[in-house]
Amino acid sequence: MTNISSPPLYRRGSGNWIRLRTLIYLRWWAVCGQIAALVAAQRVYGLDFEIGLCYLVIGASVITNLVAAFVFPATKRLTEPENLLVVLFDMLQLGLMLYLTGGLNNPFAMLIVGPVIVSASALSTRSTFFLGLTAIAIVSVLLRYHLPLRTELGVVIQMPDIFRFGNWMAIVIAVIFLGVYSRWVVSEMEAMSDAVQATQMALAREQKLTDLGGVVAAAAHELGTPLATIKLTASELADELPAGSDARDDALLIRQQADRCRDILQSMGHAGKDDLHLRSAPLTAVIEEAAEPHTERGKTILFDHGAGNRALLQHQPIILRRPEVIHGLRNLIQNAVDFSRDTVWIESDWNADSVTIRIMDNGKGYPPHLLGRIGDPLMRRRGHGFDPNRPEYEGMGLGLFIAKTLLERSGADLSFANGTDSFRADVALAPRTGAFVEVAWPRTALEAASGTGQAGTGPNVQITS
């Protein structure tokens, strides 16, 4: 059986995912671009520079590319240090090319920003910081030290000092801004991707549990008839055999073991039906099923279905038992139980157009400055301290993001607030001072189709090997 407590799949280091072959292709493009720029500068614009040294520097890139292509396998993935060395080599090679072709007077000097952006997109923050400092150091050296760029007539092409300094300043700002910007965007995308993967894993696990419950219930039902036949046959044999004989004792043992198998299957079938219940079930049953794992955790959970209107309870909607709805509500209830002082309230209400569930507690509530960000992945704890009973729990982080994502996927709208804000004017509701979550669906999005009935497992399906 798979261990569900194993390390999550969404922890990753993207710096270890880049194939060497990808970098080789990109570097061939860079080599072609540099050669094309040299040919155009010399043949079209008649510029005079150290063409031999320039081709020697380009040749170093060609040699390293050929070695990498023929020595290492095509599927090799570079480690973070190896990626850093490759990008650093490209940056130094570009810096040397700029030194030979006019330094910051060369309009291609802005390309020094490229390796920093690559690092920010694929490598760690530390590697990006190191490459950013290296890029700034290179352009700072090129500001003062470089070979002049001349025309065929010997005229030195050089920017005025103020423009050259402005060029240096623009490159430094671009390195810092684009590096930080790219790093933030990539980190945000990775966090969202990780959270979505965790959401899919949670939904898949919930779906597997539901499917397993159905299989168990069906197996218990199908095996009941042959076991009853075995028991009946064994009883008849025992009655016909002489008392005290070994054959009669064997027949009685078979009947006893058949009874035992029947009891085990009844227990398994009951557990399976508890997991599956029905394909459709009353709204209140689904809510209480979602809350069931948290009812024995030392906190009081109070249900108020239909706003206490018993007449309304008789006409409650019959909804589909969708795994994402149950798992999402369960996460919200878990969050309320974890941070409440002693009581959690769960209300449900419905009308002809909508179904609404509210989950409230009497804890400290959400920090006001984070209310607008609730549901973002990887936020931290709701309170200012941490729960000593569950020091590893992250409160409003991944669990709440999963709940929000799954419930929105089912068509729900979620609202978050604090009870002190929502119930300040109502004396009866004043104890509900903590977090307040309202989940609302259009009734058509949640309600089972007419005629679905409440046949939980549907028609029996013959089990075959």
Short mmCIF file of C-alpha atoms in Angstrom, two decimals:
data_model
loop_
_atom_site.label_atom_id
_atom_site.label_comp_id
_atom_site.label_asym_id
_atom_site.label_seq_id
_atom_site.Cartn_x
_atom_site.Cartn_y
_atom_site.Cartn_z
CA MET A 1 0.00 0.00 0.00
CA THR A 2 1.27 3.49 -0.82
CA ASN A 3 2.44 5.49 2.17
CA ILE A 4 0.45 8.71 2.11
CA SER A 5 2.88 10.31 4.55
CA SER A 6 5.76 10.12 2.11
CA PRO A 7 7.42 13.41 1.06
CA PRO A 8 5.20 15.42 -1.29
CA LEU A 9 5.92 15.38 -4.98
CA TYR A 10 5.61 19.13 -5.32
CA ARG A 11 8.92 19.88 -3.60
CA ARG A 12 11.40 20.45 -6.34
CA GLY A 13 14.55 22.19 -7.43
CA SER A 14 14.12 23.47 -10.96
CA GLY A 15 17.87 24.01 -11.29
CA ASN A 16 18.25 20.23 -11.56
CA TRP A 17 15.68 19.88 -14.34
CA ILE A 18 17.52 21.53 -17.25
CA ARG A 19 18.91 19.20 -19.90
CA LEU A 20 22.45 19.77 -21.10
CA ARG A 21 21.18 19.36 -24.67
CA THR A 22 18.88 22.37 -24.23
CA LEU A 23 21.76 24.60 -23.16
CA ILE A 24 23.88 23.32 -26.03
CA TYR A 25 21.21 24.30 -28.59
CA LEU A 26 20.84 27.74 -27.02
CA ARG A 27 24.60 28.28 -27.06
CA TRP A 28 24.80 27.32 -30.74
CA TRP A 29 22.27 30.07 -31.43
CA ALA A 30 24.42 32.51 -29.44
CA VAL A 31 27.54 31.48 -31.40
CA CYS A 32 25.72 31.99 -34.71
CA GLY A 33 24.49 35.39 -33.57
CA GLN A 34 27.97 36.52 -32.51
CA ILE A 35 29.52 35.42 -35.80
CA ALA A 36 26.78 37.16 -37.78
CA ALA A 37 27.33 40.38 -35.78
CA LEU A 38 31.11 40.27 -36.39
CA VAL A 39 30.68 39.68 -40.13
CA ALA A 40 28.13 42.49 -40.46
CA ALA A 41 30.28 44.92 -38.44
CA GLN A 42 33.36 44.20 -40.54
CA ARG A 43 31.91 43.72 -44.03
CA VAL A 44 28.87 46.02 -43.98
CA TYR A 45 29.90 48.83 -41.64
CA GLY A 46 33.65 48.64 -42.15
CA LEU A 47 34.57 48.61 -38.48
CA ASP A 48 38.11 47.78 -37.42
CA PHE A 49 38.60 45.63 -34.32
CA GLU A 50 40.56 42.59 -33.15
CA ILE A 51 38.74 40.15 -35.38
CA GLY A 52 41.19 37.32 -34.72
CA LEU A 53 40.82 37.52 -30.95
CA CYS A 54 37.04 37.74 -31.31
CA TYR A 55 36.94 34.53 -33.31
CA LEU A 56 39.26 32.93 -30.75
CA VAL A 57 36.78 33.77 -27.96
CA ILE A 58 33.90 32.39 -30.05
CA GLY A 59 35.99 29.30 -30.72
CA ALA A 60 36.18 28.64 -26.98
CA SER A 61 32.38 28.43 -26.90
CA VAL A 62 32.38 26.16 -29.96
CA ILE A 63 34.90 23.80 -28.36
CA THR A 64 33.00 23.56 -25.06
CA ASN A 65 29.80 22.92 -26.97
CA LEU A 66 31.37 20.12 -29.01
CA VAL A 67 32.86 18.51 -25.92
CA ALA A 68 29.53 18.67 -24.09
CA ALA A 69 27.66 17.25 -27.10
CA PHE A 70 29.98 14.27 -27.71
CA VAL A 71 31.17 13.40 -24.20
CA PHE A 72 27.91 13.57 -22.24
CA PRO A 73 24.65 11.74 -23.06
CA ALA A 74 21.85 13.71 -24.68
CA THR A 75 19.52 13.15 -21.71
CA LYS A 76 21.96 14.38 -19.05
CA ARG A 77 20.42 16.88 -16.66
CA LEU A 78 22.77 19.34 -15.07
CA THR A 79 22.92 19.94 -11.34
CA GLU A 80 22.55 23.41 -9.89
CA PRO A 81 26.35 24.01 -9.65
CA GLU A 82 26.87 22.73 -13.20
CA ASN A 83 24.16 25.03 -14.55
CA LEU A 84 25.73 27.92 -12.66
CA LEU A 85 29.13 27.22 -14.21
CA VAL A 86 27.69 27.06 -17.73
CA VAL A 87 25.82 30.37 -17.36
CA LEU A 88 28.87 31.98 -15.71
CA PHE A 89 31.08 30.84 -18.60
CA ASP A 90 28.66 32.37 -21.13
CA MET A 91 28.60 35.64 -19.17
CA LEU A 92 32.41 35.86 -19.02
CA GLN A 93 32.66 34.99 -22.71
CA LEU A 94 30.22 37.76 -23.57
CA GLY A 95 32.11 40.18 -21.34
CA LEU A 96 35.36 39.35 -23.13
CA MET A 97 33.69 39.87 -26.50
CA LEU A 98 32.47 43.29 -25.37
CA TYR A 99 35.98 44.16 -24.14
CA LEU A 100 37.35 43.44 -27.63
CA THR A 101 34.61 45.45 -29.39
CA GLY A 102 34.34 48.77 -27.62
CA GLY A 103 32.99 47.94 -24.16
CA LEU A 104 29.86 49.92 -23.29
CA ASN A 105 30.14 51.79 -26.59
CA ASN A 106 28.91 48.57 -28.17
CA PRO A 107 25.07 48.54 -28.32
CA PHE A 108 25.14 44.77 -27.70
CA ALA A 109 26.36 45.40 -24.14
CA MET A 110 22.76 45.10 -22.96
CA LEU A 111 22.93 41.34 -23.69
CA ILE A 112 24.89 40.90 -20.45
CA VAL A 113 21.48 40.97 -18.74
CA GLY A 114 20.47 37.71 -20.49
CA PRO A 115 22.37 35.22 -18.29
CA VAL A 116 20.97 36.89 -15.16
CA ILE A 117 17.40 36.45 -16.41
CA VAL A 118 18.14 32.81 -17.29
CA SER A 119 19.48 32.25 -13.79
CA ALA A 120 16.47 33.95 -12.18
CA SER A 121 14.15 31.71 -14.20
CA ALA A 122 15.89 28.39 -13.60
CA LEU A 123 18.42 28.57 -10.77
CA SER A 124 18.29 29.38 -7.07
CA THR A 125 18.14 32.84 -5.55
CA ARG A 126 21.74 32.53 -4.36
CA SER A 127 22.99 31.66 -7.85
CA THR A 128 21.00 34.54 -9.34
CA PHE A 129 22.42 36.96 -6.76
CA PHE A 130 25.98 35.81 -7.56
CA LEU A 131 25.50 36.15 -11.33
CA GLY A 132 23.88 39.56 -10.90
CA LEU A 133 26.89 40.83 -8.95
CA THR A 134 29.19 39.32 -11.59
CA ALA A 135 27.31 41.08 -14.39
CA ILE A 136 27.52 44.42 -12.58
CA ALA A 137 31.23 43.88 -11.97
CA ILE A 138 31.82 43.11 -15.68
CA VAL A 139 30.03 46.21 -16.98
CA SER A 140 31.77 48.33 -14.33
CA VAL A 141 35.14 47.15 -15.65
CA LEU A 142 34.04 47.65 -19.27
CA LEU A 143 33.05 51.24 -18.44
CA ARG A 144 36.72 52.15 -18.17
CA TYR A 145 38.70 49.30 -19.71
CA HIS A 146 38.08 48.14 -23.28
CA LEU A 147 39.71 48.12 -26.71
CA PRO A 148 38.58 51.01 -28.91
CA LEU A 149 36.22 50.47 -31.79
CA ARG A 150 37.47 52.16 -34.99
CA THR A 151 36.30 52.69 -38.53
CA GLU A 152 38.45 51.82 -41.56
CA LEU A 153 39.67 55.45 -41.57
CA GLY A 154 40.91 55.12 -37.98
CA VAL A 155 38.17 57.21 -36.40
CA VAL A 156 37.45 55.99 -32.84
CA ILE A 157 33.76 55.39 -32.24
CA GLN A 158 33.03 56.43 -28.69
CA MET A 159 29.98 57.72 -26.83
CA PRO A 160 30.19 60.88 -24.76
CA ASP A 161 31.02 60.09 -21.15
CA ILE A 162 27.55 60.99 -19.92
CA PHE A 163 25.90 58.59 -22.38
CA ARG A 164 28.38 55.82 -21.57
CA PHE A 165 27.67 56.30 -17.86
CA GLY A 166 23.94 56.27 -18.63
CA ASN A 167 24.42 53.03 -20.54
CA TRP A 168 26.20 51.55 -17.50
CA MET A 169 23.44 52.74 -15.18
CA ALA A 170 20.74 51.29 -17.46
CA ILE A 171 22.44 47.88 -17.51
CA VAL A 172 22.88 47.85 -13.71
CA ILE A 173 19.21 48.76 -13.20
CA ALA A 174 18.14 46.16 -15.77
CA VAL A 175 20.20 43.47 -14.01
CA ILE A 176 18.65 44.28 -10.64
CA PHE A 177 15.09 44.93 -11.75
CA LEU A 178 14.75 42.13 -14.31
CA GLY A 179 16.54 39.67 -12.04
CA VAL A 180 14.28 40.42 -9.08
CA TYR A 181 11.17 40.61 -11.26
CA SER A 182 11.89 37.30 -13.00
CA ARG A 183 12.70 35.61 -9.69
CA TRP A 184 9.46 36.77 -8.07
CA VAL A 185 7.34 35.74 -11.04
CA VAL A 186 8.96 32.31 -11.27
CA SER A 187 8.64 31.77 -7.50
CA GLU A 188 4.97 32.70 -7.67
CA MET A 189 4.39 30.35 -10.58
CA GLU A 190 6.23 27.51 -8.83
CA ALA A 191 4.25 28.04 -5.63
CA MET A 192 0.99 27.98 -7.57
CA SER A 193 2.05 24.92 -9.56
CA ASP A 194 3.07 23.10 -6.38
CA ALA A 195 -0.24 23.97 -4.73
CA VAL A 196 -2.24 22.81 -7.76
CA GLN A 197 -0.35 19.51 -7.77
CA ALA A 198 -1.10 19.07 -4.07
CA THR A 199 -4.76 19.84 -4.78
CA GLN A 200 -4.87 17.20 -7.51
CA MET A 201 -3.23 14.68 -5.19
CA ALA A 202 -5.75 15.41 -2.44
CA LEU A 203 -8.66 15.05 -4.85
CA ALA A 204 -7.22 11.83 -6.29
CA ARG A 205 -6.83 10.37 -2.80
CA GLU A 206 -10.38 11.31 -1.89
CA GLN A 207 -11.64 9.75 -5.12
CA LYS A 208 -9.68 6.55 -4.46
CA LEU A 209 -11.15 6.27 -0.99
CA THR A 210 -14.64 6.71 -2.42
CA ASP A 211 -14.00 4.12 -5.14
CA LEU A 212 -12.52 1.70 -2.60
CA GLY A 213 -15.62 2.02 -0.45
CA GLY A 214 -17.80 1.12 -3.41
CA VAL A 215 -15.69 -1.92 -4.26
CA VAL A 216 -15.81 -3.15 -0.65
CA ALA A 217 -19.58 -2.72 -0.45
CA ALA A 218 -20.11 -4.52 -3.75
CA ALA A 219 -17.77 -7.37 -2.77
CA ALA A 220 -19.53 -7.83 0.57
CA HIS A 221 -22.88 -8.01 -1.20
CA GLU A 222 -21.75 -10.42 -3.92
CA LEU A 223 -19.96 -12.83 -1.56
CA GLY A 224 -22.90 -13.01 0.84
CA THR A 225 -24.85 -15.51 -1.28
CA PRO A 226 -22.09 -18.14 -1.80
CA LEU A 227 -21.18 -17.96 1.90
CA ALA A 228 -24.81 -18.54 2.86
CA THR A 229 -24.86 -21.59 0.56
CA ILE A 230 -21.67 -22.95 2.14
CA LYS A 231 -23.12 -22.48 5.63
CA LEU A 232 -26.40 -24.20 4.71
CA THR A 233 -24.64 -27.15 3.09
CA ALA A 234 -22.28 -27.54 6.06
CA SER A 235 -25.22 -27.49 8.49
CA GLU A 236 -27.07 -30.19 6.54
CA LEU A 237 -23.96 -32.36 6.43
CA ALA A 238 -23.43 -31.91 10.19
CA ASP A 239 -27.01 -32.99 10.88
CA GLU A 240 -26.63 -36.16 8.80
CA LEU A 241 -23.26 -37.25 10.20
CA PRO A 242 -23.00 -39.20 13.46
CA ALA A 243 -22.25 -37.20 16.58
CA GLY A 244 -18.60 -37.22 17.64
CA SER A 245 -17.26 -38.18 14.24
CA ASP A 246 -14.38 -36.28 12.70
CA ALA A 247 -16.42 -35.57 9.56
CA ARG A 248 -19.18 -33.93 11.62
CA ASP A 249 -16.62 -31.82 13.49
CA ASP A 250 -15.17 -30.70 10.13
CA ALA A 251 -18.64 -29.75 8.86
CA LEU A 252 -19.30 -27.71 12.02
CA LEU A 253 -15.91 -25.99 11.61
CA ILE A 254 -16.80 -25.06 8.02
CA ARG A 255 -20.09 -23.57 9.21
CA GLN A 256 -18.31 -21.66 11.97
CA GLN A 257 -15.76 -20.23 9.55
CA ALA A 258 -18.52 -19.29 7.09
CA ASP A 259 -20.21 -17.35 9.90
CA ARG A 260 -16.92 -15.64 10.60
CA CYS A 261 -16.49 -14.70 6.94
CA ARG A 262 -20.06 -13.36 6.90
CA ASP A 263 -19.36 -11.15 9.93
CA ILE A 264 -16.13 -9.82 8.39
CA LEU A 265 -17.85 -9.04 5.09
CA GLN A 266 -20.76 -7.35 6.85
CA SER A 267 -18.28 -5.16 8.70
CA MET A 268 -16.39 -4.38 5.49
CA GLY A 269 -19.62 -3.70 3.64
CA HIS A 270 -20.75 -1.37 6.40
CA ALA A 271 -17.44 0.47 6.27
CA GLY A 272 -17.62 0.70 2.50
CA LYS A 273 -21.13 2.09 2.60
CA ASP A 274 -20.09 4.53 5.33
CA ASP A 275 -17.39 5.76 2.99
CA LEU A 276 -19.59 5.83 -0.08
CA HIS A 277 -23.03 6.36 1.53
CA LEU A 278 -25.02 7.10 -1.57
CA ARG A 279 -24.20 8.61 -4.89
CA SER A 280 -26.56 11.32 -3.77
CA ALA A 281 -27.38 12.22 -0.19
CA PRO A 282 -29.15 14.97 1.78
CA LEU A 283 -27.10 18.13 2.18
CA THR A 284 -27.01 17.77 5.96
CA ALA A 285 -25.63 14.21 5.70
CA VAL A 286 -22.80 15.35 3.43
CA ILE A 287 -21.92 18.23 5.80
CA GLU A 288 -21.86 15.96 8.83
CA GLU A 289 -19.79 13.39 6.94
CA ALA A 290 -17.23 16.09 6.13
CA ALA A 291 -17.10 17.11 9.80
CA GLU A 292 -17.02 13.56 11.20
CA PRO A 293 -13.18 13.15 11.40
CA HIS A 294 -13.00 16.27 13.62
CA THR A 295 -15.86 15.59 16.03
CA GLU A 296 -13.63 13.73 18.51
CA ARG A 297 -10.82 16.25 18.73
CA GLY A 298 -11.87 17.92 21.95
CA LYS A 299 -13.82 20.78 20.37
CA THR A 300 -17.61 21.15 20.25
CA ILE A 301 -19.08 21.23 16.75
CA LEU A 302 -22.63 22.61 16.61
CA PHE A 303 -24.78 22.10 13.51
CA ASP A 304 -27.61 24.44 12.57
CA HIS A 305 -29.28 23.08 9.44
CA GLY A 306 -31.95 25.05 7.65
CA ALA A 307 -31.60 27.90 10.17
CA GLY A 308 -33.33 25.65 12.75
CA ASN A 309 -36.47 25.33 10.65
CA ARG A 310 -37.63 21.70 10.88
CA ALA A 311 -40.17 22.20 8.12
CA LEU A 312 -37.38 23.38 5.85
CA LEU A 313 -35.33 20.28 6.73
CA GLN A 314 -37.97 18.08 5.14
CA HIS A 315 -37.32 19.77 1.80
CA GLN A 316 -33.52 19.97 1.92
CA PRO A 317 -31.70 19.45 -1.37
CA ILE A 318 -30.38 16.04 -2.32
CA ILE A 319 -26.84 16.66 -3.58
CA LEU A 320 -24.20 14.57 -5.29
CA ARG A 321 -21.53 13.23 -2.96
CA ARG A 322 -18.65 14.73 -4.88
CA PRO A 323 -15.19 14.03 -3.41
CA GLU A 324 -13.99 17.61 -4.00
CA VAL A 325 -16.93 19.04 -2.04
CA ILE A 326 -16.42 16.71 0.92
CA HIS A 327 -12.66 17.18 1.00
CA GLY A 328 -12.92 20.96 0.63
CA LEU A 329 -15.46 21.29 3.45
CA ARG A 330 -13.40 18.94 5.60
CA ASN A 331 -10.35 21.17 5.22
CA LEU A 332 -12.33 24.28 6.16
CA ILE A 333 -13.77 22.54 9.20
CA GLN A 334 -10.31 21.31 10.18
CA ASN A 335 -9.00 24.87 10.02
CA ALA A 336 -11.85 26.07 12.25
CA VAL A 337 -11.34 23.24 14.78
CA ASP A 338 -7.59 23.81 14.91
CA PHE A 339 -7.88 27.50 15.76
CA SER A 340 -11.09 27.66 17.78
CA ARG A 341 -10.98 27.97 21.56
CA ASP A 342 -13.65 25.34 22.17
CA THR A 343 -16.58 25.67 19.73
CA VAL A 344 -17.21 25.55 15.98
CA TRP A 345 -20.57 26.39 14.38
CA ILE A 346 -21.62 24.96 11.02
CA GLU A 347 -24.76 26.43 9.47
CA SER A 348 -26.51 25.40 6.28
CA ASP A 349 -29.28 27.21 4.47
CA TRP A 350 -30.95 26.87 1.10
CA ASN A 351 -33.65 28.24 -1.11
CA ALA A 352 -34.88 27.62 -4.61
CA ASP A 353 -31.79 29.17 -6.18
CA SER A 354 -28.81 28.63 -3.88
CA VAL A 355 -27.22 26.51 -1.15
CA THR A 356 -25.09 28.16 1.51
CA ILE A 357 -22.81 26.72 4.22
CA ARG A 358 -21.20 28.86 6.91
CA ILE A 359 -18.35 27.71 9.16
CA MET A 360 -17.53 29.83 12.23
CA ASP A 361 -15.36 29.44 15.32
CA ASN A 362 -14.58 31.37 18.50
CA GLY A 363 -10.83 31.65 17.98
CA LYS A 364 -8.73 34.74 17.26
CA GLY A 365 -9.86 35.00 13.65
CA TYR A 366 -7.83 35.95 10.61
CA PRO A 367 -5.22 38.74 10.82
CA PRO A 368 -6.98 41.74 9.23
CA HIS A 369 -4.04 42.53 6.95
CA LEU A 370 -4.22 39.00 5.43
CA LEU A 371 -7.95 38.83 4.76
CA GLY A 372 -7.46 39.84 1.15
CA ARG A 373 -4.87 37.10 0.58
CA ILE A 374 -6.64 34.16 2.21
CA GLY A 375 -6.62 31.20 -0.15
CA ASP A 376 -3.26 32.04 -1.71
CA PRO A 377 -0.93 29.04 -1.57
CA LEU A 378 1.70 28.68 1.12
CA MET A 379 0.52 31.40 3.48
CA ARG A 380 1.37 30.75 7.10
CA ARG A 381 -0.49 30.48 10.36
CA ARG A 382 -3.66 32.36 11.13
CA GLY A 383 -2.58 33.38 14.63
CA HIS A 384 0.54 35.19 15.76
CA GLY A 385 1.89 32.14 17.54
CA PHE A 386 1.70 28.48 16.67
CA ASP A 387 -0.29 25.55 17.90
CA PRO A 388 1.93 23.60 20.34
CA ASN A 389 -0.16 20.49 19.68
CA ARG A 390 0.49 20.65 15.94
CA PRO A 391 3.75 22.58 15.44
CA GLU A 392 4.03 21.42 11.84
CA TYR A 393 0.61 22.69 10.79
CA GLU A 394 0.63 25.65 8.42
CA GLY A 395 -2.89 26.95 9.07
CA MET A 396 -3.95 29.13 6.18
CA GLY A 397 -1.41 27.65 3.79
CA LEU A 398 -1.72 24.76 1.45
CA GLY A 399 -4.73 23.16 3.16
CA LEU A 400 -6.88 26.26 2.79
CA PHE A 401 -5.74 26.76 -0.79
CA ILE A 402 -6.73 23.16 -1.57
CA ALA A 403 -10.15 23.69 0.03
CA LYS A 404 -10.75 26.91 -1.88
CA THR A 405 -9.61 25.41 -5.18
CA LEU A 406 -11.70 22.25 -4.84
CA LEU A 407 -14.85 24.09 -3.78
CA GLU A 408 -14.53 26.70 -6.53
CA ARG A 409 -14.07 23.85 -8.97
CA SER A 410 -17.49 22.56 -7.86
CA GLY A 411 -19.05 25.96 -8.65
CA ALA A 412 -18.87 27.58 -5.19
CA ASP A 413 -18.08 31.15 -4.20
CA LEU A 414 -16.11 31.54 -0.95
CA SER A 415 -16.08 34.56 1.36
CA PHE A 416 -13.77 35.01 4.36
CA ALA A 417 -14.27 37.39 7.26
CA ASN A 418 -13.92 37.66 11.03
CA GLY A 419 -16.85 37.06 13.36
CA THR A 420 -16.14 40.27 15.25
CA ASP A 421 -16.87 42.14 12.03
CA SER A 422 -19.83 40.06 10.87
CA PHE A 423 -21.73 39.53 14.14
CA ARG A 424 -20.89 42.62 16.17
CA ALA A 425 -24.48 43.88 16.13
CA ASP A 426 -26.16 40.52 16.89
CA VAL A 427 -26.07 39.54 20.57
CA ALA A 428 -27.09 35.92 19.87
CA LEU A 429 -24.18 35.48 17.49
CA ALA A 430 -21.65 37.46 19.52
CA PRO A 431 -19.72 34.35 20.78
CA ARG A 432 -18.71 33.61 17.19
CA THR A 433 -15.71 35.89 17.36
CA GLY A 434 -13.28 33.91 15.22
CA ALA A 435 -13.00 33.13 11.54
CA PHE A 436 -16.08 33.15 9.33
CA VAL A 437 -16.22 31.25 6.02
CA GLU A 438 -19.24 31.26 3.76
CA VAL A 439 -19.48 28.80 0.86
CA ALA A 440 -22.33 29.40 -1.58
CA TRP A 441 -23.35 27.38 -4.66
CA PRO A 442 -26.06 27.85 -7.24
CA ARG A 443 -28.46 25.05 -6.37
CA THR A 444 -28.25 23.64 -9.88
CA ALA A 445 -24.47 23.19 -9.52
CA LEU A 446 -24.75 21.09 -6.37
CA GLU A 447 -28.09 19.31 -6.49
CA ALA A 448 -28.41 15.79 -7.84
CA ALA A 449 -30.38 15.45 -11.05
CA SER A 450 -34.00 14.49 -10.67
CA GLY A 451 -34.45 10.72 -10.79
CA THR A 452 -31.01 9.98 -9.42
CA GLY A 453 -32.62 8.64 -6.30
CA GLN A 454 -30.65 7.49 -3.33
CA ALA A 455 -29.39 4.17 -4.59
CA GLY A 456 -25.89 4.60 -3.30
CA THR A 457 -23.99 1.85 -5.02
CA GLY A 458 -26.26 1.53 -8.04
CA PRO A 459 -27.04 -1.84 -9.60
CA ASN A 460 -24.91 -4.77 -8.48
CA VAL A 461 -22.06 -5.54 -10.85
CA GLN A 462 -20.79 -9.09 -11.19
CA ILE A 463 -17.25 -9.31 -9.82
CA THR A 464 -14.94 -11.24 -12.10
CA SER A 465 -11.36 -12.23 -11.62
#
